[in-house]
CSV table of C-alpha atoms in Angstrom, one decimal:
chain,number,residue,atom,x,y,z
L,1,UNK,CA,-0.4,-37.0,117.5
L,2,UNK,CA,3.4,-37.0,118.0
L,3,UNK,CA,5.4,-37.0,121.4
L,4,UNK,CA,8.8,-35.9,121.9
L,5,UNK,CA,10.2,-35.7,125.7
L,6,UNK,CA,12.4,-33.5,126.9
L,7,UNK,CA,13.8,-35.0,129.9
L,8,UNK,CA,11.2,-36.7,132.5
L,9,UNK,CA,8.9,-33.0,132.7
L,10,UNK,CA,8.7,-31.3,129.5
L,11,UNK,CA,6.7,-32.9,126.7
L,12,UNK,CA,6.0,-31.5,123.0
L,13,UNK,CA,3.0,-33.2,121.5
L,14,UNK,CA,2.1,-32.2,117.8
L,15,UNK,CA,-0.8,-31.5,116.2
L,16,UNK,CA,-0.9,-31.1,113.5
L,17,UNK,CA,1.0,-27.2,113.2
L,18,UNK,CA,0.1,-26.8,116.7
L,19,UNK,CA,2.6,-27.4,119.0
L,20,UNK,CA,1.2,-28.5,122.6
L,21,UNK,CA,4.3,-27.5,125.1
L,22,UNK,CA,3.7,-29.7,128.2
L,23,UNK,CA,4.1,-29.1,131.8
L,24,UNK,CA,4.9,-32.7,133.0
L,25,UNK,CA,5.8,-32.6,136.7
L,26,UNK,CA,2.5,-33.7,138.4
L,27,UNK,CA,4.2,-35.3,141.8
L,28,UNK,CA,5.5,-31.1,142.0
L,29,UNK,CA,2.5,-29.1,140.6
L,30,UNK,CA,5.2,-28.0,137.8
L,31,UNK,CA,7.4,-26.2,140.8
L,32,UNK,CA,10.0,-25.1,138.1
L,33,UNK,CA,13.2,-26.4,139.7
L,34,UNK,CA,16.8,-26.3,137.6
L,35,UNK,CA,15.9,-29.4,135.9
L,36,UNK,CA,13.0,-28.4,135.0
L,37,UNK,CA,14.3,-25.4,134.0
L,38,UNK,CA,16.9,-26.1,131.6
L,39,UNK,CA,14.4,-28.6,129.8
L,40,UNK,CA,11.5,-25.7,129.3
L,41,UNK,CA,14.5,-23.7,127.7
L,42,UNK,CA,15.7,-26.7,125.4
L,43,UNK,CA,12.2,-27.6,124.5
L,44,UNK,CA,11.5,-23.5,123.4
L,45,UNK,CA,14.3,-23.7,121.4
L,46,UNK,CA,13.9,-26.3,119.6
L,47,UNK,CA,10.1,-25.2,118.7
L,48,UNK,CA,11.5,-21.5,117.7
L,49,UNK,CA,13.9,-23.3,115.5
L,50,UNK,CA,11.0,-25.7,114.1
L,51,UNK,CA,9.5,-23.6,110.7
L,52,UNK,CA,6.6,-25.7,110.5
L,53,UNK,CA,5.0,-24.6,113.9
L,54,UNK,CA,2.7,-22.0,113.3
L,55,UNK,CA,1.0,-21.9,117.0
L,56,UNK,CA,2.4,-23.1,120.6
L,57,UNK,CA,-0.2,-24.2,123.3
L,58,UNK,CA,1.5,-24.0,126.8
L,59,UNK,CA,-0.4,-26.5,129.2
L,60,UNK,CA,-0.5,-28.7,132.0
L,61,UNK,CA,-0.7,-32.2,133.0
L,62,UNK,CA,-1.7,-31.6,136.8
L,63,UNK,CA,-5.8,-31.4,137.4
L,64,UNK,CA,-5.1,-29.1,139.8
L,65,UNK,CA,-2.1,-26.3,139.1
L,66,UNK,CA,-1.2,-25.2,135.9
L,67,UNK,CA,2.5,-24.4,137.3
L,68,UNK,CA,2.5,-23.4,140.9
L,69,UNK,CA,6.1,-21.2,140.4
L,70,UNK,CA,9.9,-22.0,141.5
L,71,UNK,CA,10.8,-25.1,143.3
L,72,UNK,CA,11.4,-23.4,146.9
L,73,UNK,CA,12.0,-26.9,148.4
L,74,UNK,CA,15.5,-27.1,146.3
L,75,UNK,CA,15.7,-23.3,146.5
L,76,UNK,CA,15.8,-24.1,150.1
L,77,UNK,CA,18.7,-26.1,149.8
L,78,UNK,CA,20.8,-23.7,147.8
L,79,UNK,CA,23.6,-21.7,149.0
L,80,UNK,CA,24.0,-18.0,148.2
L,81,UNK,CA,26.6,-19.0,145.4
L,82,UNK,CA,24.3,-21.8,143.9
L,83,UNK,CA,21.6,-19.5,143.8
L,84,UNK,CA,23.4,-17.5,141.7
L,85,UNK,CA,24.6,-20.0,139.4
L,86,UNK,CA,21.1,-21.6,139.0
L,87,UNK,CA,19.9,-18.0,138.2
L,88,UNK,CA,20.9,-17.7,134.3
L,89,UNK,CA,19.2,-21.1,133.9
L,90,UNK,CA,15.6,-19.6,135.7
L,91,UNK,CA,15.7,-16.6,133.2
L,92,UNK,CA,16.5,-18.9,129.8
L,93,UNK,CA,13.2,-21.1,130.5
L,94,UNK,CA,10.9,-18.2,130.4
L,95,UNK,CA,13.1,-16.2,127.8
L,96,UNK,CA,12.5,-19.5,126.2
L,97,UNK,CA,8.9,-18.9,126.0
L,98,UNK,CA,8.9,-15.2,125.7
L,99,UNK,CA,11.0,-15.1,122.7
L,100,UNK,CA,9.1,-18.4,120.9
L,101,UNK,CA,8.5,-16.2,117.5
L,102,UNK,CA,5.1,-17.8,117.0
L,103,UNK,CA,1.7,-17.0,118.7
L,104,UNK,CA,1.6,-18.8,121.9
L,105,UNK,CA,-1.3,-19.8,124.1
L,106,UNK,CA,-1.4,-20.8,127.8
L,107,UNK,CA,-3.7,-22.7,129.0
L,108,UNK,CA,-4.5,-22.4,132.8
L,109,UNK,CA,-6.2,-24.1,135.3
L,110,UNK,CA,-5.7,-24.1,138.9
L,111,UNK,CA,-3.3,-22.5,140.2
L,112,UNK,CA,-1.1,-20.3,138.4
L,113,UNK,CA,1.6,-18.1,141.1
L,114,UNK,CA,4.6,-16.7,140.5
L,115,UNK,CA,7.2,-18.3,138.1
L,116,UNK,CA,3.9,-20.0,137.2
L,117,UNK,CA,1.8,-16.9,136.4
L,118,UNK,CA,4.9,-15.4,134.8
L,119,UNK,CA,5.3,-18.8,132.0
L,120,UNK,CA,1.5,-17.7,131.2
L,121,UNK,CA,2.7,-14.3,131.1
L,122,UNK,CA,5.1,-14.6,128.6
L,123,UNK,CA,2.4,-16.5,126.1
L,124,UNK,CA,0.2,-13.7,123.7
L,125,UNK,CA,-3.2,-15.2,124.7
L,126,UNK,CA,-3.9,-16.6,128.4
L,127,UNK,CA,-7.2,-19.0,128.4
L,128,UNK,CA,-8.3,-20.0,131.5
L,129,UNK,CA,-10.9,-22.1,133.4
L,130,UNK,CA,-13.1,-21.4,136.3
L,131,UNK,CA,-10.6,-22.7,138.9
L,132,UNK,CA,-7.8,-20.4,138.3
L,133,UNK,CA,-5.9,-18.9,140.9
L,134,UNK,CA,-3.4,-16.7,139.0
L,135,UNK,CA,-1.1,-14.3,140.7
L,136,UNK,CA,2.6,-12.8,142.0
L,137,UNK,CA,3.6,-13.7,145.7
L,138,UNK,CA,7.4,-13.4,145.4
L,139,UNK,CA,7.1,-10.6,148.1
L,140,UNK,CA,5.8,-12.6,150.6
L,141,UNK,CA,9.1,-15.1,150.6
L,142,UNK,CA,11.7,-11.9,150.2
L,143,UNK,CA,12.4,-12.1,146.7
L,144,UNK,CA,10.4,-10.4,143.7
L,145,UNK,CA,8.7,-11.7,140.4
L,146,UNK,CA,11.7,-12.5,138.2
L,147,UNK,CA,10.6,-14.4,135.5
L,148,UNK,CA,9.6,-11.2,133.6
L,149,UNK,CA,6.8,-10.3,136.0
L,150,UNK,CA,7.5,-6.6,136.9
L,151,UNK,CA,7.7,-6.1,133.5
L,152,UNK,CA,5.1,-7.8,131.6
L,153,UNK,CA,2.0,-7.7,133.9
L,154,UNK,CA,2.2,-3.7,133.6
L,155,UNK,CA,2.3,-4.0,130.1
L,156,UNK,CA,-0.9,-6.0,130.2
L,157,UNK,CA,-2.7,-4.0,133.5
L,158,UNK,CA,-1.0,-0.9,133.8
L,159,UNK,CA,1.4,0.3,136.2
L,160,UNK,CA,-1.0,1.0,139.1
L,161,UNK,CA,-2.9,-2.2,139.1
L,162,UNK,CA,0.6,-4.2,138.4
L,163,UNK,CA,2.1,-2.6,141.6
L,164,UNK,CA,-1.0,-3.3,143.9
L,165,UNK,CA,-0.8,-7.2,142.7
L,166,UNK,CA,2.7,-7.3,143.2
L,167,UNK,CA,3.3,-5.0,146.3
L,168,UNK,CA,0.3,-6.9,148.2
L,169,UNK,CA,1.5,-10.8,146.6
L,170,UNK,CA,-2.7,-12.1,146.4
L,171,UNK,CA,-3.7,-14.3,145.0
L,172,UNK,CA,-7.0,-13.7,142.1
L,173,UNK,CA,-9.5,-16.0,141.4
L,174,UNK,CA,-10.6,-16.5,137.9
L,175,UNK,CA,-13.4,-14.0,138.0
L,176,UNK,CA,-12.0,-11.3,139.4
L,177,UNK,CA,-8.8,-12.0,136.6
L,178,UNK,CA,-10.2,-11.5,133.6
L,179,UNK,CA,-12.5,-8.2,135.0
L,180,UNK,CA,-8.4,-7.0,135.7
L,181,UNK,CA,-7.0,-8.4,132.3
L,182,UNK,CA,-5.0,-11.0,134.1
L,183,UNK,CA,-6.4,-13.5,131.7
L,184,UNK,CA,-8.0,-13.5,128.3
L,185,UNK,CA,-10.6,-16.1,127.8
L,186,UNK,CA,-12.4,-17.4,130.9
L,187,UNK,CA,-14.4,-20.7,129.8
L,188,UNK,CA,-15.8,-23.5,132.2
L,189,UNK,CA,-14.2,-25.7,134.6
L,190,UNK,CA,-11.6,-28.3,132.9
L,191,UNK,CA,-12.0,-26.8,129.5
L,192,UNK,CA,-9.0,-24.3,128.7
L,193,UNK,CA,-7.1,-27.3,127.4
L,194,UNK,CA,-9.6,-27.9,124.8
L,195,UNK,CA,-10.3,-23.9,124.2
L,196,UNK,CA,-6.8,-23.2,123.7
L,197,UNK,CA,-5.9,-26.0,121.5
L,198,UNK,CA,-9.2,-25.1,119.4
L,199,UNK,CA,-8.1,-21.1,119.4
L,200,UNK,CA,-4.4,-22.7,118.2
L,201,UNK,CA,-5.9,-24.0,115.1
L,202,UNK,CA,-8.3,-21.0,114.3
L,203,UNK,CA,-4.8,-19.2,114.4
L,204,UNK,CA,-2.8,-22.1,112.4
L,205,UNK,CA,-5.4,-21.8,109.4
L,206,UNK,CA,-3.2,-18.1,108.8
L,207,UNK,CA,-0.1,-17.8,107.1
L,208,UNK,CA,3.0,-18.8,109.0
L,209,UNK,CA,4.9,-16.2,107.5
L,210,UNK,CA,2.4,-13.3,108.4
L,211,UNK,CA,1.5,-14.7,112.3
L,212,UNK,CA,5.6,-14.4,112.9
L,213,UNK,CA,5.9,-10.7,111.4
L,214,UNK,CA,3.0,-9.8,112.8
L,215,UNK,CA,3.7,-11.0,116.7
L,216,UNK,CA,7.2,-8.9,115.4
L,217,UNK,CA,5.7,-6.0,114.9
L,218,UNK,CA,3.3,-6.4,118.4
L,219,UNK,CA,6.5,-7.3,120.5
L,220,UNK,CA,8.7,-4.8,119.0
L,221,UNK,CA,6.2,-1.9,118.4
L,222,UNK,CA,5.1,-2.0,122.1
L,223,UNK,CA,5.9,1.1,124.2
L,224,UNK,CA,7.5,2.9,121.6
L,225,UNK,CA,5.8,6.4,120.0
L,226,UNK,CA,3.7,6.1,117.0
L,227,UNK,CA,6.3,7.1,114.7
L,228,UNK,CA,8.2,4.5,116.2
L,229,UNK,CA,6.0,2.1,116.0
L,230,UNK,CA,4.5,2.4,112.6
L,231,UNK,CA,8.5,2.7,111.3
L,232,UNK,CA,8.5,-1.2,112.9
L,233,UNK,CA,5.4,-2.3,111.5
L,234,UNK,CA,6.7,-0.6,108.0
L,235,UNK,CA,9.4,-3.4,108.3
L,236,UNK,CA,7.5,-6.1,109.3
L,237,UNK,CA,5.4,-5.1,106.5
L,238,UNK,CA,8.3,-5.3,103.7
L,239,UNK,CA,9.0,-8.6,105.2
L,240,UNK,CA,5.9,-10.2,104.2
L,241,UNK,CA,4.6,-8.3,101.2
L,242,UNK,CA,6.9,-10.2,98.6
L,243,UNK,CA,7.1,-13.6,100.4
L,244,UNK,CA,5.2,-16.4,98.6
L,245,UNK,CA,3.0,-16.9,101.5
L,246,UNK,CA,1.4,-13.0,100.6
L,247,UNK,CA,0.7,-14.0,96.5
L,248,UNK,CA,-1.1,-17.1,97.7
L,249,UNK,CA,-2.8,-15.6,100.3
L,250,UNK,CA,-4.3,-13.0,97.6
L,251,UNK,CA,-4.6,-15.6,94.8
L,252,UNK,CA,-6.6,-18.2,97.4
L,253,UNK,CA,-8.9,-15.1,98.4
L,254,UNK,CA,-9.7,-14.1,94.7
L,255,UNK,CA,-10.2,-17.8,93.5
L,256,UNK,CA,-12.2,-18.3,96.6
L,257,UNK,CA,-10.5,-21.4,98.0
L,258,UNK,CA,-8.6,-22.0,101.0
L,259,UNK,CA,-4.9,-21.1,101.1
L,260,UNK,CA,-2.0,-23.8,100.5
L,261,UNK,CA,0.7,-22.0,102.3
L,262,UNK,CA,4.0,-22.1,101.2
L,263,UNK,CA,5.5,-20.9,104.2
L,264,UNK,CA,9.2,-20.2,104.9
């Protein structure tokens, strides 16, 4: 296993084609201040830039939070104009890991509130342990969720559930969040590391070429009408069909061997 450091709190440790993306700010519980920030978003871009990365596993170094949201201690501290300035550099860390063009994974344990919640958010796949505590309190400080919040927890609980999580800022223990669809895997205590990391290489086993058109078509195709949608999937559909990746894929199957990717 590889390790490459961005700055003193983000950490990208290979396996393999999984990429681990590391939350490495223990002394903070991962409080996501502009440092922090700015390294999530140059860490995200180098992985989307990486072709070889097939899977990203977002996790946590902490035994007790997974990321417990903005750093409200410098937040504190800013003036009205700083705020503003340290605003674009918020949104590019979790654009960062909402746009990563792979399948991405979070891994969660502990707690998991607000900016926090919203980095697990923006993964495809949330995996979770018993001690979870996941949920959107910006209310309850005067601001709102916005690190893509309002947006994508509707799109995974609808709008009514969404709006009572938001409008009421509690806090949901693990339980109760996969019954909502906060979460998608609930496994035991101190194991969603492992789980995620093992669901990351189920998924790396795919092609690389097919996982990214297909999370395409999923992002894309979302919320649109069917016509729409199935016009989108159409075009992520042409994208693959003639790519090498495809004729190995159907060779592999019919000589009944594994796959040797060729990839991009």
């Amino acid at each position: 296993m590889s390790e490459q450091r961005f700055g003193e709190w983000i950490a990208v440790r290979r396996h393999g084609h999984v990429a681990e993306l590391v939350l490495d700010r223990p002394k903070a519980m991962n409080a996501v201040s502009s440092e922090l920030a700015g390294r999530l978003a140059e860490a995200t871009g180098a992985l989307a830039a990486d072709e070889s990365v097939r899977v990203v596993v977002l996790t946590s170094t902490h035994e007790r939070a997974f990321c417990v949201g903005a750093d409200l201690k410098e937040r504190n501290s800013f003036t009205d104009e700083e705020l503003g300035r340290q605003r674009p550099r918020a949104r590019a860390a979790y654009t960062g890991v909402l746009e990563l063009p792979m399948p991405t994974i979070a891994a969660v344990h502990g707690y998991a509130l607000g900016g926090g919640f919203e980095l697990a958010l923006s993964c495809d796949v949330i995996v979770a342990d018993a001690t979870a505590v996941v949920g959107l309190p910006e209310v309850s400080v005067g601001v709102i969720p916005g690190g893509g919040g309002t947006q994508l927890l509707p799109r995974r609980v609808g709008a009514a559930r969404a709006a009572e999580l938001i409008f009421s800022a509690r806090r949901v223990e693990a339980v109760e969040a996969r019954e909502l669809g906060l979460i998608d895997q609930l496994v035991a205590e101190g194991e969603d590391r492992d789980a995620a990391l093992a669901l990351a290489a189920r998924i790396a086993a795919n092609s690389p070429v097919g996982l990214r058109a297909a999370k395409r078509a999923l992002r894309l195709g979302h919320g649109l009408d069917l016509r729409a949608g199935l016009e989108v999937e159409d075009a992520a559909w042409r994208s693959v069909a003639f790519s090498g990746d495809r004729a190995e894929g159907v060779a592999a199957f019919n000589e009944k061997r594994k796959p040797d990717w060729p990839g991009f």
